[in-house]
PDB file of C-alpha atoms and ligand atoms in Angstrom:
ATOM      1  CA  UNK A   1      25.678 -12.426  20.168  1.00 62.00           C
ATOM      2  CA  UNK A   2      22.908 -10.274  19.062  1.00 78.00           C
ATOM      3  CA  UNK A   3      23.693  -7.889  15.554  1.00 92.00           C
ATOM      4  CA  UNK A   4      24.299  -4.394  16.112  1.00 97.00           C
ATOM      5  CA  UNK A   5      21.714  -2.567  14.577  1.00 98.00           C
ATOM      6  CA  UNK A   6      23.456   0.994  14.606  1.00 98.00           C
ATOM      7  CA  UNK A   7      24.545   2.037  11.169  1.00 98.00           C
ATOM      8  CA  UNK A   8      26.339   5.714  11.449  1.00 98.00           C
ATOM      9  CA  UNK A   9      25.599   7.972   9.201  1.00 98.00           C
ATOM     10  CA  UNK A  10      29.254   9.499   7.878  1.00 96.00           C
ATOM     11  CA  UNK A  11      27.782  12.811   6.922  1.00 91.00           C
ATOM     12  CA  UNK A  12      30.716  14.088   5.871  1.00 89.00           C
ATOM     13  CA  UNK A  13      32.143  15.361   2.646  1.00 88.00           C
ATOM     14  CA  UNK A  14      35.952  15.080   3.059  1.00 94.00           C
ATOM     15  CA  UNK A  15      37.112  11.456   2.458  1.00 96.00           C
ATOM     16  CA  UNK A  16      39.962  11.354   4.963  1.00 96.00           C
ATOM     17  CA  UNK A  17      37.696  12.326   7.745  1.00 95.00           C
ATOM     18  CA  UNK A  18      35.388  10.181   6.803  1.00 97.00           C
ATOM     19  CA  UNK A  19      38.261   7.422   6.520  1.00 97.00           C
ATOM     20  CA  UNK A  20      39.387   8.102   9.932  1.00 97.00           C
ATOM     21  CA  UNK A  21      35.545   7.893  10.795  1.00 97.00           C
ATOM     22  CA  UNK A  22      35.056   4.412   9.428  1.00 97.00           C
ATOM     23  CA  UNK A  23      38.491   3.293  11.253  1.00 97.00           C
ATOM     24  CA  UNK A  24      37.451   4.431  14.669  1.00 97.00           C
ATOM     25  CA  UNK A  25      33.760   2.730  14.360  1.00 97.00           C
ATOM     26  CA  UNK A  26      34.855  -0.716  13.154  1.00 94.00           C
ATOM     27  CA  UNK A  27      34.220  -2.499  16.347  1.00 94.00           C
ATOM     28  CA  UNK A  28      31.384  -0.562  17.251  1.00 97.00           C
ATOM     29  CA  UNK A  29      28.683  -0.296  14.881  1.00 98.00           C
ATOM     30  CA  UNK A  30      26.670  -2.830  12.779  1.00 98.00           C
ATOM     31  CA  UNK A  31      27.428  -0.475   9.602  1.00 98.00           C
ATOM     32  CA  UNK A  32      27.831   2.967   7.908  1.00 98.00           C
ATOM     33  CA  UNK A  33      25.163   5.203   6.089  1.00 98.00           C
ATOM     34  CA  UNK A  34      26.878   6.777   2.939  1.00 98.00           C
ATOM     35  CA  UNK A  35      24.600   9.737   1.624  1.00 96.00           C
ATOM     36  CA  UNK A  36      24.758  12.058  -1.462  1.00 95.00           C
ATOM     37  CA  UNK A  37      26.946  14.444  -0.070  1.00 94.00           C
ATOM     38  CA  UNK A  38      29.968  11.545   0.257  1.00 96.00           C
ATOM     39  CA  UNK A  39      28.955   9.938  -2.904  1.00 97.00           C
ATOM     40  CA  UNK A  40      28.420  12.559  -5.074  1.00 96.00           C
ATOM     41  CA  UNK A  41      31.875  13.761  -4.334  1.00 95.00           C
ATOM     42  CA  UNK A  42      33.788  10.659  -4.019  1.00 96.00           C
ATOM     43  CA  UNK A  43      32.081   8.294  -6.076  1.00 97.00           C
ATOM     44  CA  UNK A  44      32.477   4.643  -6.286  1.00 97.00           C
ATOM     45  CA  UNK A  45      36.063   4.725  -4.945  1.00 97.00           C
ATOM     46  CA  UNK A  46      35.148   6.843  -2.339  1.00 97.00           C
ATOM     47  CA  UNK A  47      32.621   4.336  -1.551  1.00 98.00           C
ATOM     48  CA  UNK A  48      34.908   1.210  -1.726  1.00 97.00           C
ATOM     49  CA  UNK A  49      37.646   2.931   0.242  1.00 96.00           C
ATOM     50  CA  UNK A  50      34.767   3.359   3.287  1.00 96.00           C
ATOM     51  CA  UNK A  51      33.600  -0.314   3.016  1.00 97.00           C
ATOM     52  CA  UNK A  52      37.266  -1.536   2.585  1.00 96.00           C
ATOM     53  CA  UNK A  53      37.499  -0.857   6.303  1.00 95.00           C
ATOM     54  CA  UNK A  54      34.764  -4.359   6.533  1.00 94.00           C
ATOM     55  CA  UNK A  55      31.605  -2.241   7.379  1.00 95.00           C
ATOM     56  CA  UNK A  56      28.103  -3.671   6.340  1.00 98.00           C
ATOM     57  CA  UNK A  57      26.788  -0.425   3.852  1.00 98.00           C
ATOM     58  CA  UNK A  58      23.909   1.840   3.938  1.00 98.00           C
ATOM     59  CA  UNK A  59      23.978   3.338   0.914  1.00 98.00           C
ATOM     60  CA  UNK A  60      21.415   6.089   0.822  1.00 98.00           C
ATOM     61  CA  UNK A  61      20.629   7.839  -2.474  1.00 98.00           C
ATOM     62  CA  UNK A  62      17.451   7.833  -2.730  1.00 98.00           C
ATOM     63  CA  UNK A  63      16.742   7.137  -6.269  1.00 98.00           C
ATOM     64  CA  UNK A  64      13.458   8.695  -7.533  1.00 98.00           C
ATOM     65  CA  UNK A  65      13.180   9.077 -11.483  1.00 98.00           C
ATOM     66  CA  UNK A  66      11.224   6.773 -14.151  1.00 98.00           C
ATOM     67  CA  UNK A  67      11.492   3.068 -13.733  1.00 98.00           C
ATOM     68  CA  UNK A  68      13.886   2.283 -16.930  1.00 98.00           C
ATOM     69  CA  UNK A  69      16.683   4.775 -15.015  1.00 98.00           C
ATOM     70  CA  UNK A  70      16.161   3.823 -11.620  1.00 98.00           C
ATOM     71  CA  UNK A  71      16.793   0.117 -12.281  1.00 98.00           C
ATOM     72  CA  UNK A  72      19.799   1.242 -14.635  1.00 98.00           C
ATOM     73  CA  UNK A  73      21.203   2.755 -11.745  1.00 98.00           C
ATOM     74  CA  UNK A  74      20.626   0.281  -9.753  1.00 98.00           C
ATOM     75  CA  UNK A  75      22.050  -2.282 -11.629  1.00 98.00           C
ATOM     76  CA  UNK A  76      25.393  -0.234 -11.703  1.00 98.00           C
ATOM     77  CA  UNK A  77      25.504   0.207  -7.645  1.00 98.00           C
ATOM     78  CA  UNK A  78      24.584  -3.462  -6.581  1.00 98.00           C
ATOM     79  CA  UNK A  79      28.320  -4.899  -7.500  1.00 98.00           C
ATOM     80  CA  UNK A  80      29.033  -2.376  -4.262  1.00 98.00           C
ATOM     81  CA  UNK A  81      27.392  -4.807  -2.425  1.00 98.00           C
ATOM     82  CA  UNK A  82      25.507  -2.393  -0.384  1.00 98.00           C
ATOM     83  CA  UNK A  83      23.655  -4.098   2.835  1.00 98.00           C
ATOM     84  CA  UNK A  84      20.942  -1.218   2.125  1.00 98.00           C
ATOM     85  CA  UNK A  85      19.690   0.786  -1.172  1.00 98.00           C
ATOM     86  CA  UNK A  86      16.608   3.129  -1.407  1.00 98.00           C
ATOM     87  CA  UNK A  87      14.322   4.888  -3.380  1.00 98.00           C
ATOM     88  CA  UNK A  88      11.464   7.042  -2.924  1.00 98.00           C
ATOM     89  CA  UNK A  89       8.274   5.186  -2.649  1.00 98.00           C
ATOM     90  CA  UNK A  90       6.505   8.033  -4.212  1.00 97.00           C
ATOM     91  CA  UNK A  91       8.479   7.392  -7.519  1.00 98.00           C
ATOM     92  CA  UNK A  92       5.395   4.742  -7.685  1.00 98.00           C
ATOM     93  CA  UNK A  93       4.518   1.134  -7.856  1.00 98.00           C
ATOM     94  CA  UNK A  94       6.221   0.690 -11.653  1.00 98.00           C
ATOM     95  CA  UNK A  95       9.371   2.384 -10.515  1.00 98.00           C
ATOM     96  CA  UNK A  96       9.904   0.206  -7.128  1.00 99.00           C
ATOM     97  CA  UNK A  97       9.027  -2.966  -8.777  1.00 99.00           C
ATOM     98  CA  UNK A  98      11.815  -2.136 -11.423  1.00 99.00           C
ATOM     99  CA  UNK A  99      14.124  -1.505  -9.035  1.00 99.00           C
ATOM    100  CA  UNK A 100      13.812  -4.684  -7.042  1.00 98.00           C
ATOM    101  CA  UNK A 101      13.829  -6.688 -10.183  1.00 98.00           C
ATOM    102  CA  UNK A 102      17.229  -4.660 -11.157  1.00 98.00           C
ATOM    103  CA  UNK A 103      18.887  -5.242  -7.931  1.00 98.00           C
ATOM    104  CA  UNK A 104      17.571  -9.734  -8.362  1.00 98.00           C
ATOM    105  CA  UNK A 105      19.501  -9.401 -11.834  1.00 98.00           C
ATOM    106  CA  UNK A 106      22.078  -7.771 -10.858  1.00 98.00           C
ATOM    107  CA  UNK A 107      22.716  -9.638  -7.902  1.00 98.00           C
ATOM    108  CA  UNK A 108      22.616 -12.947  -9.940  1.00 98.00           C
ATOM    109  CA  UNK A 109      25.002 -11.763 -12.467  1.00 98.00           C
ATOM    110  CA  UNK A 110      27.583 -10.541 -10.170  1.00 98.00           C
ATOM    111  CA  UNK A 111      27.490 -12.743  -7.610  1.00 98.00           C
ATOM    112  CA  UNK A 112      27.042 -11.094  -4.903  1.00 98.00           C
ATOM    113  CA  UNK A 113      24.561 -10.661  -1.906  1.00 98.00           C
ATOM    114  CA  UNK A 114      21.234  -8.715  -2.997  1.00 98.00           C
ATOM    115  CA  UNK A 115      21.218  -5.785  -1.126  1.00 98.00           C
ATOM    116  CA  UNK A 116      17.795  -4.982   0.875  1.00 98.00           C
ATOM    117  CA  UNK A 117      16.064  -2.363  -1.114  1.00 99.00           C
ATOM    118  CA  UNK A 118      14.004   0.181   1.212  1.00 99.00           C
ATOM    119  CA  UNK A 119      11.636   3.098   0.069  1.00 98.00           C
ATOM    120  CA  UNK A 120      11.571   6.596   1.867  1.00 97.00           C
ATOM    121  CA  UNK A 121       7.966   7.330   2.324  1.00 95.00           C
ATOM    122  CA  UNK A 122       7.424  10.905   3.490  1.00 92.00           C
ATOM    123  CA  UNK A 123      10.601  13.088   4.117  1.00 90.00           C
ATOM    124  CA  UNK A 124      10.417  14.322   7.856  1.00 84.00           C
ATOM    125  CA  UNK A 125      11.084  17.803   6.487  1.00 85.00           C
ATOM    126  CA  UNK A 126       7.620  17.472   5.052  1.00 88.00           C
ATOM    127  CA  UNK A 127       4.965  19.154   7.167  1.00 87.00           C
ATOM    128  CA  UNK A 128       1.119  18.160   6.395  1.00 90.00           C
ATOM    129  CA  UNK A 129       1.209  22.360   4.657  1.00 93.00           C
ATOM    130  CA  UNK A 130       3.780  21.252   2.463  1.00 91.00           C
ATOM    131  CA  UNK A 131       2.196  18.064   1.511  1.00 93.00           C
ATOM    132  CA  UNK A 132      -0.983  19.895   0.423  1.00 93.00           C
ATOM    133  CA  UNK A 133       1.047  22.318  -2.004  1.00 94.00           C
ATOM    134  CA  UNK A 134       2.236  19.195  -3.636  1.00 95.00           C
ATOM    135  CA  UNK A 135      -1.249  17.865  -4.118  1.00 94.00           C
ATOM    136  CA  UNK A 136      -1.471  15.338  -1.096  1.00 94.00           C
ATOM    137  CA  UNK A 137      -4.098  14.995   0.912  1.00 92.00           C
ATOM    138  CA  UNK A 138      -4.230  13.967   3.917  1.00 88.00           C
ATOM    139  CA  UNK A 139      -1.980  13.479   6.926  1.00 91.00           C
ATOM    140  CA  UNK A 140       1.472  12.837   6.797  1.00 90.00           C
ATOM    141  CA  UNK A 141       0.800   9.173   8.940  1.00 92.00           C
ATOM    142  CA  UNK A 142      -1.439   8.287   6.494  1.00 94.00           C
ATOM    143  CA  UNK A 143       0.523   8.924   3.375  1.00 95.00           C
ATOM    144  CA  UNK A 144       3.597   6.703   5.471  1.00 96.00           C
ATOM    145  CA  UNK A 145       0.970   4.098   5.752  1.00 97.00           C
ATOM    146  CA  UNK A 146      -0.154   4.219   2.119  1.00 97.00           C
ATOM    147  CA  UNK A 147       3.365   4.330   0.695  1.00 98.00           C
ATOM    148  CA  UNK A 148       4.829   1.324   2.694  1.00 98.00           C
ATOM    149  CA  UNK A 149       2.044  -0.814   1.584  1.00 98.00           C
ATOM    150  CA  UNK A 150       2.419   0.300  -1.898  1.00 98.00           C
ATOM    151  CA  UNK A 151       6.467  -0.541  -1.434  1.00 98.00           C
ATOM    152  CA  UNK A 152       5.848  -3.862   0.216  1.00 98.00           C
ATOM    153  CA  UNK A 153       3.541  -4.934  -2.669  1.00 98.00           C
ATOM    154  CA  UNK A 154       6.125  -4.028  -5.089  1.00 98.00           C
ATOM    155  CA  UNK A 155       9.305  -5.889  -3.954  1.00 98.00           C
ATOM    156  CA  UNK A 156      10.432  -3.154  -1.131  1.00 98.00           C
ATOM    157  CA  UNK A 157      11.910  -5.148   1.752  1.00 98.00           C
ATOM    158  CA  UNK A 158      11.367  -2.024   3.971  1.00 98.00           C
ATOM    159  CA  UNK A 159      11.051   1.211   4.761  1.00 98.00           C
ATOM    160  CA  UNK A 160      13.197   4.545   5.892  1.00 97.00           C
ATOM    161  CA  UNK A 161      10.524   5.978   8.932  1.00 95.00           C
ATOM    162  CA  UNK A 162      10.985   8.515  11.250  1.00 92.00           C
ATOM    163  CA  UNK A 163      10.757   7.095  15.418  1.00 91.00           C
ATOM    164  CA  UNK A 164       7.581   8.724  15.675  1.00 91.00           C
ATOM    165  CA  UNK A 165       6.359   5.672  12.794  1.00 94.00           C
ATOM    166  CA  UNK A 166       7.976   3.043  14.081  1.00 97.00           C
ATOM    167  CA  UNK A 167       5.678   1.223  16.156  1.00 97.00           C
ATOM    168  CA  UNK A 168       2.624   2.237  13.797  1.00 97.00           C
ATOM    169  CA  UNK A 169       4.449   0.663  10.773  1.00 98.00           C
ATOM    170  CA  UNK A 170       5.595  -2.742  12.896  1.00 98.00           C
ATOM    171  CA  UNK A 171       2.062  -3.120  13.406  1.00 98.00           C
ATOM    172  CA  UNK A 172       0.443  -2.751  10.683  1.00 97.00           C
ATOM    173  CA  UNK A 173       2.962  -4.110   7.918  1.00 98.00           C
ATOM    174  CA  UNK A 174       4.099  -7.285  10.116  1.00 97.00           C
ATOM    175  CA  UNK A 175       7.788  -8.386  11.830  1.00 97.00           C
ATOM    176  CA  UNK A 176       9.131  -9.128   8.579  1.00 97.00           C
ATOM    177  CA  UNK A 177       9.211  -5.764   6.992  1.00 98.00           C
ATOM    178  CA  UNK A 178      12.650  -3.829   7.613  1.00 98.00           C
ATOM    179  CA  UNK A 179      12.288  -0.688   9.333  1.00 98.00           C
ATOM    180  CA  UNK A 180      15.427   1.528   9.504  1.00 98.00           C
ATOM    181  CA  UNK A 181      15.142   4.829  11.702  1.00 97.00           C
ATOM    182  CA  UNK A 182      16.647   7.577  11.730  1.00 95.00           C
ATOM    183  CA  UNK A 183      16.507  10.702  14.202  1.00 92.00           C
ATOM    184  CA  UNK A 184      17.837   8.724  17.235  1.00 95.00           C
ATOM    185  CA  UNK A 185      19.902  10.189  20.349  1.00 93.00           C
ATOM    186  CA  UNK A 186      20.840   8.511  23.346  1.00 92.00           C
ATOM    187  CA  UNK A 187      19.784  10.122  26.364  1.00 84.00           C
ATOM    188  CA  UNK A 188      21.455  13.278  27.301  1.00 81.00           C
ATOM    189  CA  UNK A 189      22.666  14.203  23.694  1.00 82.00           C
ATOM    190  CA  UNK A 190      21.612  17.076  21.781  1.00 81.00           C
ATOM    191  CA  UNK A 191      18.970  17.126  19.377  1.00 81.00           C
ATOM    192  CA  UNK A 192      20.646  19.530  16.917  1.00 83.00           C
ATOM    193  CA  UNK A 193      17.962  20.048  14.205  1.00 79.00           C
ATOM    194  CA  UNK A 194      15.875  16.770  14.539  1.00 75.00           C
ATOM    195  CA  UNK A 195      12.697  17.721  16.005  1.00 73.00           C
ATOM    196  CA  UNK A 196      11.108  14.204  17.340  1.00 72.00           C
ATOM    197  CA  UNK A 197      13.763  12.265  18.907  1.00 82.00           C
ATOM    198  CA  UNK A 198      13.614   8.367  20.524  1.00 92.00           C
ATOM    199  CA  UNK A 199      16.252   6.794  22.461  1.00 95.00           C
ATOM    200  CA  UNK A 200      17.860   3.727  20.935  1.00 97.00           C
ATOM    201  CA  UNK A 201      16.466   1.415  23.364  1.00 97.00           C
ATOM    202  CA  UNK A 202      12.906   3.128  22.897  1.00 96.00           C
ATOM    203  CA  UNK A 203      13.082   2.535  19.313  1.00 97.00           C
ATOM    204  CA  UNK A 204      14.246  -1.016  19.639  1.00 97.00           C
ATOM    205  CA  UNK A 205      11.318  -1.672  21.099  1.00 97.00           C
ATOM    206  CA  UNK A 206       8.989   0.230  19.569  1.00 97.00           C
ATOM    207  CA  UNK A 207       9.895  -2.256  16.586  1.00 97.00           C
ATOM    208  CA  UNK A 208      13.140  -0.373  14.941  1.00 98.00           C
ATOM    209  CA  UNK A 209      15.536  -2.983  13.127  1.00 98.00           C
ATOM    210  CA  UNK A 210      18.128  -0.692  12.099  1.00 98.00           C
ATOM    211  CA  UNK A 211      18.930   2.616  13.943  1.00 98.00           C
ATOM    212  CA  UNK A 212      20.568   5.834  11.954  1.00 98.00           C
ATOM    213  CA  UNK A 213      22.447   7.740  13.923  1.00 97.00           C
ATOM    214  CA  UNK A 214      24.901  10.317  13.099  1.00 96.00           C
ATOM    215  CA  UNK A 215      26.095  13.215  15.089  1.00 95.00           C
ATOM    216  CA  UNK A 216      25.702  11.617  18.768  1.00 96.00           C
ATOM    217  CA  UNK A 217      28.457   9.695  17.317  1.00 97.00           C
ATOM    218  CA  UNK A 218      30.575  11.856  15.047  1.00 96.00           C
ATOM    219  CA  UNK A 219      30.577  15.098  16.474  1.00 95.00           C
ATOM    220  CA  UNK A 220      32.045  13.040  20.114  1.00 96.00           C
ATOM    221  CA  UNK A 221      35.520  13.339  20.584  1.00 96.00           C
ATOM    222  CA  UNK A 222      36.168   9.892  20.550  1.00 97.00           C
ATOM    223  CA  UNK A 223      32.961   8.424  18.360  1.00 97.00           C
ATOM    224  CA  UNK A 224      34.158   5.136  18.647  1.00 97.00           C
ATOM    225  CA  UNK A 225      33.632   5.186  22.399  1.00 97.00           C
ATOM    226  CA  UNK A 226      30.315   7.058  21.493  1.00 97.00           C
ATOM    227  CA  UNK A 227      28.969   4.102  19.351  1.00 97.00           C
ATOM    228  CA  UNK A 228      30.351   1.394  21.537  1.00 97.00           C
ATOM    229  CA  UNK A 229      28.336   2.889  24.984  1.00 96.00           C
ATOM    230  CA  UNK A 230      25.369   2.789  22.293  1.00 97.00           C
ATOM    231  CA  UNK A 231      25.755  -0.810  21.807  1.00 97.00           C
ATOM    232  CA  UNK A 232      26.312  -1.394  25.726  1.00 96.00           C
ATOM    233  CA  UNK A 233      22.827   0.192  25.912  1.00 95.00           C
ATOM    234  CA  UNK A 234      21.327  -2.140  23.775  1.00 96.00           C
ATOM    235  CA  UNK A 235      23.124  -5.365  25.338  1.00 93.00           C
ATOM    236  CA  UNK A 236      24.941  -6.085  22.633  1.00 88.00           C
ATOM    237  CA  UNK A 237      27.976  -8.643  22.943  1.00 59.00           C
ATOM    238  CA  UNK A 238      25.793 -10.154  25.886  1.00 51.00           C
TER     239      UNK A 238
HETATM  240  O1  C5P B   1      23.665  13.598  13.189  1.00 54.41           O
HETATM  241  P1  C5P B   1      22.103  12.958  12.826  1.00 54.41           P
HETATM  242  O2  C5P B   1      21.781  11.584  13.547  1.00 54.41           O
HETATM  243  O3  C5P B   1      20.747  13.358  13.036  1.00 54.41           O
HETATM  244  O4  C5P B   1      21.897  11.719  11.090  1.00 54.41           O
HETATM  245  C1  C5P B   1      20.832  11.286  11.104  1.00 54.41           C
HETATM  246  C2  C5P B   1      20.798  10.514   9.443  1.00 54.41           C
HETATM  247  O5  C5P B   1      19.820  10.392   9.099  1.00 54.41           O
HETATM  248  C3  C5P B   1      21.006  11.751   8.453  1.00 54.41           C
HETATM  249  O6  C5P B   1      21.943  11.206   7.295  1.00 54.41           O
HETATM  250  C4  C5P B   1      20.177  12.627   7.627  1.00 54.41           C
HETATM  251  O7  C5P B   1      20.283  13.081   6.811  1.00 54.41           O
HETATM  252  C5  C5P B   1      19.763  11.154   8.245  1.00 54.41           C
HETATM  253  N1  C5P B   1      17.679  11.287   7.676  1.00 54.41           N
HETATM  254  C6  C5P B   1      17.140  11.953   8.916  1.00 54.41           C
HETATM  255  N2  C5P B   1      15.735  11.933   9.181  1.00 54.41           N
HETATM  256  C7  C5P B   1      15.298  11.557   7.822  1.00 54.41           C
HETATM  257  C8  C5P B   1      15.491  10.874   7.442  1.00 54.41           C
HETATM  258  C9  C5P B   1      17.173  10.817   7.219  1.00 54.41           C
HETATM  259  O8  C5P B   1      17.884  12.182  10.106  1.00 54.41           O
HETATM  260  N3  C5P B   1      13.858  11.340   7.787  1.00 54.41           N
END
């Protein structure tokens, strides 16, 4: 049986609502994405409560600081056993290498599975003009490719990327680089504030490994059913 590639973004700050979603989605997704909104509010105890429902977790904290501080943060997070953990590629080669090696040593020490380390390349909220304002010349695509290559060279297992870049990155980065893709909408679902969306089937066909899907599941009156419909559309359980 294929592994379900859908991670549901639990973008709610209330712990009871998050727990209810985690329970409802248990049999219908491959994992949950926990971000800053939830983690800053509820910390490790909140994380453990959600993880207690037995799902894989993508801990989306987008770490970005000096190498020593990011490495120390990674060491505190590895014992929580997230399946994926991420940092900003813009933190640089040394920072990414420090994060990767901290993940190795902390996993060894705690005798747990090492999380896959992902890099965030260019935030999709940034336009060409925004990039120029912060001194980055060239297009977002060029910058994404540059940072993805730097990430791969410095111990990262993959990147978070938009649906628009997944095909290019799969081609350039080879088959073993993990591509985690948000901005996914099943056909017919509302786009909300996402400007460039792709269906789950199209994103997988373009080379995505993991699909991060939030509101199309969480705002459905029956989240479990919405998630199962997506799994069915991807041929899960066949
Ligand atoms: O509700 P929706 O499916 O749009 O949620 C997508 C999730 O992925 C949110 O947690 C959002 O912050 C995150 N994300 C995104 N676009 C990016 C990076 C992350 O939508 N470029």
